[in-house]
Structures are given as C-alpha cells and as structure tokens.
Amino acid sequence: MMTRVFSGIKPTGHLTLGNYLGAMRRWATVDQYRADALFCIVDLHALTVDHDPARVRRLSRQAATLLLASGLDPQRCTVFVQSHVDEHARLSYLLECVATDGEMRRMIQYKEKAAREQRRGGSVRLSLLTYPVLMAADILAYGTDEVPVGNDQTQHVELARDLAVRFNQRYGHTFVVPRATSPAVAARVMNLQDPGSKMGKSDDTGPGIVYLLDEPDVVRKKVMRAVTDSGSEVVYDRESRPGLANLLEILAACTGGDPEELAGSYDGYGALKRDTADAVIEVLRPLRERHQELCADPGYLEGVLREGAERARGMARPTVDAAYRAIGLLPAEEVVAAAR
C-alpha cells in the first residue's frame, strides 16, 4: 500500500517563489509519483482573520490553477478545495471535543497572530485559537502517513499526532498517527529585502517578495535590488552574510548547484544578482505559460476540483463516519432504518 501524503496551501496571498521552491516543486516532481498524495487549498483556514470574501475566492482559484501549472497531474494525485469536502468540518468538531484549551493556547502561531491582531486594535477570532484542530482534521480524515511541513508548522503536526493517539486510546483505534517530514531538498527562501524573514505570501506589495505571476522585468528588478551585506567578497555564510546567502541559495535551488561552490564563481554582487534573476525567470517561465493556458480554459479547473473533491470525499468519509460511531454518536442510517 502506498504511503499517503497530505499537503495544504492557504489562499491568504499570492503564491511566491518561496512557496514554489520550498514545497510546490517537490510536490510536482517527487510526492505525486512516490505516494498517494492529496493537495488541498485550505480555504477554511483563510477565515481565521479579517478577510475579503471575494478575494479569498479569487485566491483559491488562483492557487489551484498554479498547483496544476506547477506540474501536479490530477490523474496521479488529488487536487481539491477544503470547503468542498464536508468531512473536514465534521471531524474538526469531534477533535475539538478531544483537544484541551491549554493545548490551543500554547500554539506558537496562535500567540504570535493573536498579539499581532491585538496590536492592530482588532479582535481575535475564536477560529484562530481552534484552527490547529481543523488542521489536524485535514490530516487525520485521510489516514495520512506523512505531512511535509516547514519548521513553523511542525507543532501543528505534533498536535494532530497527540489527538490521534488520545482519540484511539479513549474510543478505539480509528486514526493513523501521522508524522511530519522535512524534505531535505526543499529550499528555504527568505525575503530579498529582509533576509531574516521568510518570503511569505501575506504582504502583497513587498519589494522583497517574488510572486509566481510577476512579469520577468519585475522579477529582475526585485532580485537586482536585493539586500546584500557589508563587504565585497562573495562567500556563503548564512549567519554573518544572510542577504548574500539567500541569493546563493535561490540560485542553487533554481540551477541544481551548491551555494558554497557557486560563491567561488563570483567576484562581485552584480554578476551574482544578474545570474540569479536569469535563473528565477527561467524557472518560473514554464509555470507562467501553463498558468495562462489554464486560465483560458476555466472549465478544466472546475472539472479537476469537482473530481478531486469527490475522490477526497470518498477517502475521508469512512474514517470520519467511524470516528462519529466511536465517540458515541448515533449513526443516521440506523435512525432511518428504524423509521422504516
């Protein structure tokens, strides 16, 4: 039986070079071939903070299109939208009945995001506190074996493991206990203007963020203006020269090279930036071209998402129905049968 892998992408901003080099490229070139893989637009997670409904819909469609443009093949993997499969929400409530308030409040991302909302003068939504349980439901509904995540999400996979074990112990074996994996080949892409921060998708105007749909001249301008460090020698040192290291890592990820070896090929920053810009543009070119083709045929995307949701539903429903029975809920079919 093939290993089952689940990965999700949240439609809270335009997807970036960091999303592609750090995750999407591996999904397309490795995970969909080696595993029974599900790739999900986790749109329910986008509702945990203040949002524009039309923008969430638009970004969900764009993210799905870019996943297909990156090389995901719906004949090999399952591509779908989270809110199209009711089992996510059904299971999330059951897991809330197993999780504790203390566990939720210890989540690092909750503390950081709640503090950010309070600084803005906004109120913190309850869903921001409980969304790690929804993430656990996303994973556990499918009998997931592996969840490829970055370091910032490892704590959430640990919660999913804890909830699966606790549920199994209390109510009988129901869930596969998943494990987090950190693929060695995934690139860690940092902000070109702030190399101490990840290249995230939440800042839609950031000059340090390369978006997958940026025009080539925009990509070149952003890379050429990337922050470097004091000193003129080109060396690979993430600790003392983070801006330079980031450029070398991006170039290495795009060309299949080694950052340390590449550093020895350059006498100055100008040539390194030009080559990095060229490499990024070339890596994104086929993705942007395929995205254009897919946008010209919206019916294709709708068909992929419809079929993906049907397939995902078929995988998740038996597990979630089993969890409902195990925790003590009366199966609806029994009531219907008795009425007859």
Short mmCIF file of C-alpha atoms in Angstrom, two decimals:
data_model
loop_
_atom_site.label_atom_id
_atom_site.label_comp_id
_atom_site.label_asym_id
_atom_site.label_seq_id
_atom_site.Cartn_x
_atom_site.Cartn_y
_atom_site.Cartn_z
CA MET A 1 0.00 0.00 0.00
CA MET A 2 1.37 3.42 -0.98
CA THR A 3 2.32 6.00 1.62
CA ARG A 4 -0.39 8.66 1.87
CA VAL A 5 0.78 12.28 1.90
CA PHE A 6 -1.37 15.36 2.63
CA SER A 7 -0.28 18.95 1.94
CA GLY A 8 -2.28 22.15 2.04
CA ILE A 9 -1.81 25.69 0.83
CA LYS A 10 -3.72 28.62 2.32
CA PRO A 11 -5.26 31.22 -0.04
CA THR A 12 -4.30 34.28 2.01
CA GLY A 13 -1.99 35.90 -0.54
CA HIS A 14 -0.41 35.46 -3.95
CA LEU A 15 1.91 32.45 -4.10
CA THR A 16 5.61 33.19 -4.07
CA LEU A 17 8.95 31.85 -5.23
CA GLY A 18 9.33 30.58 -1.66
CA ASN A 19 6.13 28.51 -1.97
CA TYR A 20 7.34 27.06 -5.26
CA LEU A 21 10.97 26.23 -4.41
CA GLY A 22 10.15 25.27 -0.83
CA ALA A 23 7.15 22.99 -1.46
CA MET A 24 5.24 23.04 -4.75
CA ARG A 25 8.11 21.91 -6.97
CA ARG A 26 8.76 18.89 -4.76
CA TRP A 27 5.04 18.04 -4.76
CA ALA A 28 5.09 18.01 -8.57
CA THR A 29 8.42 16.24 -9.13
CA VAL A 30 8.55 13.82 -6.18
CA ASP A 31 5.49 13.42 -3.95
CA GLN A 32 2.82 12.79 -6.58
CA TYR A 33 4.95 9.94 -8.01
CA ARG A 34 6.10 8.26 -4.79
CA ALA A 35 2.88 8.46 -2.76
CA ASP A 36 -0.90 8.54 -2.75
CA ALA A 37 -0.85 12.32 -2.48
CA LEU A 38 -3.57 14.88 -1.70
CA PHE A 39 -3.02 18.59 -2.31
CA CYS A 40 -5.63 20.87 -0.79
CA ILE A 41 -6.50 24.57 -0.99
CA VAL A 42 -7.27 25.07 2.71
CA ASP A 43 -9.73 27.94 2.26
CA LEU A 44 -11.43 27.46 5.65
CA HIS A 45 -8.13 28.42 7.29
CA ALA A 46 -8.25 31.76 5.47
CA LEU A 47 -11.32 32.74 7.51
CA THR A 48 -9.49 32.86 10.86
CA VAL A 49 -8.60 36.54 10.38
CA ASP A 50 -10.35 39.53 8.83
CA HIS A 51 -10.71 38.87 5.09
CA ASP A 52 -12.44 39.97 1.90
CA PRO A 53 -14.75 37.13 0.74
CA ALA A 54 -14.28 37.88 -2.96
CA ARG A 55 -10.50 37.90 -2.54
CA VAL A 56 -10.49 34.52 -0.78
CA ARG A 57 -12.49 33.03 -3.68
CA ARG A 58 -10.18 34.62 -6.25
CA LEU A 59 -7.00 33.49 -4.47
CA SER A 60 -8.41 29.96 -4.01
CA ARG A 61 -8.97 29.66 -7.76
CA GLN A 62 -5.56 31.16 -8.49
CA ALA A 63 -3.78 28.81 -6.06
CA ALA A 64 -5.49 25.76 -7.58
CA THR A 65 -4.52 26.92 -11.08
CA LEU A 66 -0.90 27.45 -10.02
CA LEU A 67 -0.73 23.99 -8.42
CA LEU A 68 -1.74 22.48 -11.75
CA ALA A 69 0.62 24.83 -13.63
CA SER A 70 3.49 23.69 -11.40
CA GLY A 71 3.06 20.16 -12.75
CA LEU A 72 0.55 18.41 -10.49
CA ASP A 73 -1.29 15.79 -12.55
CA PRO A 74 -4.89 15.15 -11.40
CA GLN A 75 -4.57 11.63 -12.82
CA ARG A 76 -1.75 10.94 -10.36
CA CYS A 77 -2.82 12.95 -7.30
CA THR A 78 -5.92 14.50 -5.74
CA VAL A 79 -6.25 18.29 -6.03
CA PHE A 80 -9.25 19.81 -4.25
CA VAL A 81 -10.66 22.65 -2.15
CA GLN A 82 -11.08 22.02 1.58
CA SER A 83 -14.56 23.57 1.89
CA HIS A 84 -15.85 21.27 -0.88
CA VAL A 85 -15.41 18.26 1.43
CA ASP A 86 -17.70 18.43 4.48
CA GLU A 87 -15.68 15.81 6.36
CA HIS A 88 -13.08 18.42 7.34
CA ALA A 89 -15.59 20.44 9.36
CA ARG A 90 -17.37 17.31 10.65
CA LEU A 91 -14.17 15.87 12.05
CA SER A 92 -12.87 19.18 13.34
CA TYR A 93 -15.68 19.44 15.91
CA LEU A 94 -15.05 15.90 17.18
CA LEU A 95 -11.37 16.69 17.64
CA GLU A 96 -12.25 19.90 19.50
CA CYS A 97 -14.01 17.58 21.94
CA VAL A 98 -10.70 15.75 22.45
CA ALA A 99 -8.31 18.73 22.46
CA THR A 100 -7.83 20.98 25.50
CA ASP A 101 -7.90 24.74 25.91
CA GLY A 102 -4.34 24.68 27.24
CA GLU A 103 -3.04 22.89 24.15
CA MET A 104 -4.55 25.52 21.88
CA ARG A 105 -3.19 28.47 23.83
CA ARG A 106 0.32 27.03 23.79
CA MET A 107 0.46 27.08 19.99
CA ILE A 108 3.23 29.47 18.97
CA GLN A 109 1.46 30.69 15.83
CA TYR A 110 -1.68 31.48 17.86
CA LYS A 111 0.34 33.57 20.31
CA GLU A 112 2.08 35.47 17.50
CA LYS A 113 -1.03 36.06 15.38
CA ALA A 114 -3.22 36.97 18.36
CA ALA A 115 -0.62 39.51 19.53
CA ARG A 116 -0.47 40.97 16.01
CA GLU A 117 -4.27 41.33 15.84
CA GLN A 118 -4.37 42.98 19.27
CA ARG A 119 -1.63 45.45 18.28
CA ARG A 120 -3.77 46.43 15.29
CA GLY A 121 -6.69 47.03 17.63
CA GLY A 122 -8.67 44.13 16.17
CA SER A 123 -10.43 41.34 18.00
CA VAL A 124 -9.08 37.80 17.93
CA ARG A 125 -11.45 35.30 16.34
CA LEU A 126 -12.15 32.05 18.15
CA SER A 127 -11.27 30.20 14.94
CA LEU A 128 -7.70 31.49 15.22
CA LEU A 129 -7.43 29.61 18.51
CA THR A 130 -9.01 26.41 17.22
CA TYR A 131 -7.64 26.25 13.67
CA PRO A 132 -4.82 23.81 14.60
CA VAL A 133 -7.64 21.33 15.38
CA LEU A 134 -9.08 21.90 11.89
CA MET A 135 -5.58 21.31 10.51
CA ALA A 136 -5.45 18.05 12.49
CA ALA A 137 -8.82 17.09 10.96
CA ASP A 138 -7.45 17.85 7.47
CA ILE A 139 -4.65 15.36 8.12
CA LEU A 140 -6.43 12.64 10.09
CA ALA A 141 -9.50 12.38 7.85
CA TYR A 142 -7.40 10.81 5.11
CA GLY A 143 -5.36 8.29 7.08
CA THR A 144 -2.32 10.41 6.26
CA ASP A 145 1.10 8.87 6.88
CA GLU A 146 3.31 11.87 6.09
CA VAL A 147 2.83 15.64 6.24
CA PRO A 148 5.66 17.59 4.55
CA VAL A 149 5.92 20.86 6.51
CA GLY A 150 8.31 23.65 7.34
CA ASN A 151 9.60 24.21 10.87
CA ASP A 152 6.82 26.71 11.61
CA GLN A 153 4.15 24.02 11.17
CA THR A 154 5.81 21.10 12.99
CA GLN A 155 4.00 21.93 16.23
CA HIS A 156 0.64 21.57 14.47
CA VAL A 157 1.51 18.12 13.14
CA GLU A 158 2.56 17.14 16.67
CA LEU A 159 -0.90 18.22 17.84
CA ALA A 160 -2.50 16.02 15.16
CA ARG A 161 -0.41 13.10 16.41
CA ASP A 162 -1.40 13.75 20.03
CA LEU A 163 -5.11 13.99 19.16
CA ALA A 164 -4.98 10.80 17.08
CA VAL A 165 -3.32 8.85 19.90
CA ARG A 166 -5.71 10.25 22.53
CA PHE A 167 -8.79 9.50 20.43
CA ASN A 168 -7.56 5.98 19.67
CA GLN A 169 -6.88 5.29 23.35
CA ARG A 170 -10.24 6.60 24.55
CA TYR A 171 -12.59 5.43 21.85
CA GLY A 172 -10.87 2.63 19.97
CA HIS A 173 -8.37 2.63 17.13
CA THR A 174 -9.72 5.00 14.46
CA PHE A 175 -6.88 7.16 13.11
CA VAL A 176 -3.49 6.62 11.53
CA VAL A 177 -0.91 8.55 13.58
CA PRO A 178 0.85 10.82 11.04
CA ARG A 179 4.42 12.06 11.06
CA ALA A 180 5.89 15.38 9.95
CA THR A 181 8.57 15.22 7.30
CA SER A 182 11.04 17.96 6.37
CA PRO A 183 12.22 17.19 2.83
CA ALA A 184 15.96 17.80 2.58
CA VAL A 185 15.69 19.14 -0.97
CA ALA A 186 13.21 21.88 -0.12
CA ALA A 187 14.70 25.36 -0.39
CA ARG A 188 14.33 27.92 2.38
CA VAL A 189 13.72 31.19 0.55
CA MET A 190 14.00 34.40 2.53
CA ASN A 191 12.69 37.91 1.84
CA LEU A 192 15.02 39.76 -0.56
CA GLN A 193 14.74 42.96 1.48
CA ASP A 194 14.73 41.29 4.91
CA PRO A 195 16.76 38.07 4.75
CA GLY A 196 15.92 37.34 8.38
CA SER A 197 12.28 36.73 7.41
CA LYS A 198 10.71 34.04 5.27
CA MET A 199 9.44 35.04 1.81
CA GLY A 200 5.78 34.93 2.82
CA LYS A 201 2.68 35.49 0.72
CA SER A 202 0.81 37.77 3.11
CA ASP A 203 2.47 41.03 2.01
CA ASP A 204 1.08 41.71 -1.46
CA THR A 205 3.27 44.71 -2.25
CA GLY A 206 6.61 43.65 -0.79
CA PRO A 207 9.62 44.52 -2.97
CA GLY A 208 11.42 41.63 -1.29
CA ILE A 209 8.88 39.04 -2.44
CA VAL A 210 8.93 37.41 -5.88
CA TYR A 211 5.43 36.27 -6.82
CA LEU A 212 4.94 33.38 -9.21
CA LEU A 213 2.98 35.56 -11.61
CA ASP A 214 5.37 38.53 -11.56
CA GLU A 215 6.42 39.63 -15.04
CA PRO A 216 10.10 38.88 -15.89
CA ASP A 217 11.13 42.55 -15.69
CA VAL A 218 9.53 42.82 -12.23
CA VAL A 219 11.39 39.70 -11.09
CA ARG A 220 14.67 41.12 -12.40
CA LYS A 221 14.13 44.46 -10.66
CA LYS A 222 13.38 42.78 -7.31
CA VAL A 223 16.42 40.49 -7.48
CA MET A 224 18.77 43.28 -8.60
CA ARG A 225 17.61 45.39 -5.63
CA ALA A 226 18.02 42.54 -3.13
CA VAL A 227 19.77 43.45 0.11
CA THR A 228 23.33 42.19 0.35
CA ASP A 229 25.74 42.61 3.25
CA SER A 230 28.76 44.72 4.10
CA GLY A 231 31.94 43.55 2.45
CA SER A 232 32.61 42.90 -1.23
CA GLU A 233 33.81 39.28 -1.14
CA VAL A 234 31.24 36.70 -2.28
CA VAL A 235 31.15 33.99 0.39
CA TYR A 236 28.42 31.64 1.56
CA ASP A 237 27.78 32.30 5.26
CA ARG A 238 24.17 32.24 6.40
CA GLU A 239 24.96 33.62 9.87
CA SER A 240 27.08 36.66 9.05
CA ARG A 241 26.06 37.28 5.41
CA PRO A 242 22.32 36.34 5.28
CA GLY A 243 21.43 38.51 2.27
CA LEU A 244 24.21 37.08 0.15
CA ALA A 245 23.48 33.54 1.37
CA ASN A 246 19.84 33.94 0.36
CA LEU A 247 20.80 34.88 -3.22
CA LEU A 248 23.23 31.96 -3.45
CA GLU A 249 20.59 29.54 -2.11
CA ILE A 250 17.97 30.79 -4.58
CA LEU A 251 20.45 30.44 -7.47
CA ALA A 252 21.40 26.95 -6.25
CA ALA A 253 17.75 25.90 -5.94
CA CYS A 254 17.00 27.13 -9.46
CA THR A 255 20.06 25.59 -11.13
CA GLY A 256 20.66 22.46 -9.06
CA GLY A 257 24.01 23.82 -7.84
CA ASP A 258 25.62 24.09 -4.41
CA PRO A 259 25.59 27.53 -2.68
CA GLU A 260 29.14 27.22 -1.38
CA GLU A 261 30.54 26.17 -4.74
CA LEU A 262 28.61 28.89 -6.54
CA ALA A 263 30.05 31.54 -4.22
CA GLY A 264 33.54 30.75 -5.55
CA SER A 265 32.39 31.56 -9.10
CA TYR A 266 31.76 35.27 -8.42
CA ASP A 267 33.99 38.27 -7.78
CA GLY A 268 31.16 40.70 -7.06
CA TYR A 269 27.47 41.06 -6.29
CA GLY A 270 26.40 42.42 -9.68
CA ALA A 271 27.06 39.27 -11.70
CA LEU A 272 25.55 37.08 -8.95
CA LYS A 273 22.36 39.12 -8.96
CA ARG A 274 22.12 39.04 -12.76
CA ASP A 275 22.57 35.26 -12.86
CA THR A 276 20.09 34.75 -10.01
CA ALA A 277 17.49 36.91 -11.77
CA ASP A 278 18.01 34.97 -15.02
CA ALA A 279 17.68 31.64 -13.19
CA VAL A 280 14.48 32.65 -11.38
CA ILE A 281 12.89 33.95 -14.58
CA GLU A 282 13.75 30.70 -16.37
CA VAL A 283 12.39 28.51 -13.57
CA LEU A 284 9.10 30.44 -13.49
CA ARG A 285 8.69 30.72 -17.29
CA PRO A 286 7.01 27.32 -17.92
CA LEU A 287 4.81 27.74 -14.86
CA ARG A 288 3.59 31.17 -16.02
CA GLU A 289 2.97 29.88 -19.56
CA ARG A 290 0.98 26.89 -18.29
CA HIS A 291 -0.97 29.20 -15.95
CA GLN A 292 -2.03 31.30 -18.94
CA GLU A 293 -3.22 28.20 -20.79
CA LEU A 294 -5.25 27.03 -17.79
CA CYS A 295 -6.83 30.45 -17.30
CA ALA A 296 -8.05 30.29 -20.90
CA ASP A 297 -9.95 27.08 -20.07
CA PRO A 298 -11.76 27.66 -16.73
CA GLY A 299 -13.95 24.60 -17.28
CA TYR A 300 -10.90 22.35 -16.97
CA LEU A 301 -10.05 23.67 -13.49
CA GLU A 302 -13.66 23.34 -12.35
CA GLY A 303 -13.70 19.72 -13.53
CA VAL A 304 -10.43 18.92 -11.75
CA LEU A 305 -11.68 20.43 -8.48
CA ARG A 306 -15.06 18.72 -8.73
CA GLU A 307 -13.49 15.31 -9.38
CA GLY A 308 -10.84 15.95 -6.72
CA ALA A 309 -13.49 16.75 -4.11
CA GLU A 310 -15.44 13.60 -4.99
CA ARG A 311 -12.32 11.47 -4.66
CA ALA A 312 -11.30 13.15 -1.39
CA ARG A 313 -14.81 12.71 0.00
CA GLY A 314 -14.67 9.00 -0.80
CA MET A 315 -11.37 8.69 1.08
CA ALA A 316 -12.39 10.73 4.13
CA ARG A 317 -15.99 9.70 4.75
CA PRO A 318 -15.36 6.12 6.03
CA THR A 319 -12.80 7.38 8.58
CA VAL A 320 -14.96 10.28 9.76
CA ASP A 321 -18.08 8.08 9.96
CA ALA A 322 -16.06 5.60 12.04
CA ALA A 323 -14.97 8.43 14.35
CA TYR A 324 -18.61 9.50 14.81
CA ARG A 325 -19.58 5.98 15.81
CA ALA A 326 -16.55 5.52 18.05
CA ILE A 327 -17.14 8.72 20.04
CA GLY A 328 -20.76 7.76 20.75
CA LEU A 329 -22.92 9.47 18.13
CA LEU A 330 -25.97 7.66 16.81
CA PRO A 331 -25.48 6.75 13.12
CA ALA A 332 -28.08 8.44 10.92
CA GLU A 333 -28.64 5.29 8.86
CA GLU A 334 -29.80 3.42 11.99
CA VAL A 335 -32.45 6.05 12.68
CA VAL A 336 -33.61 5.94 9.04
CA ALA A 337 -33.75 2.11 9.12
CA ALA A 338 -35.72 2.13 12.38
CA ALA A 339 -38.23 4.61 10.90
CA ARG A 340 -38.91 2.18 8.08
#
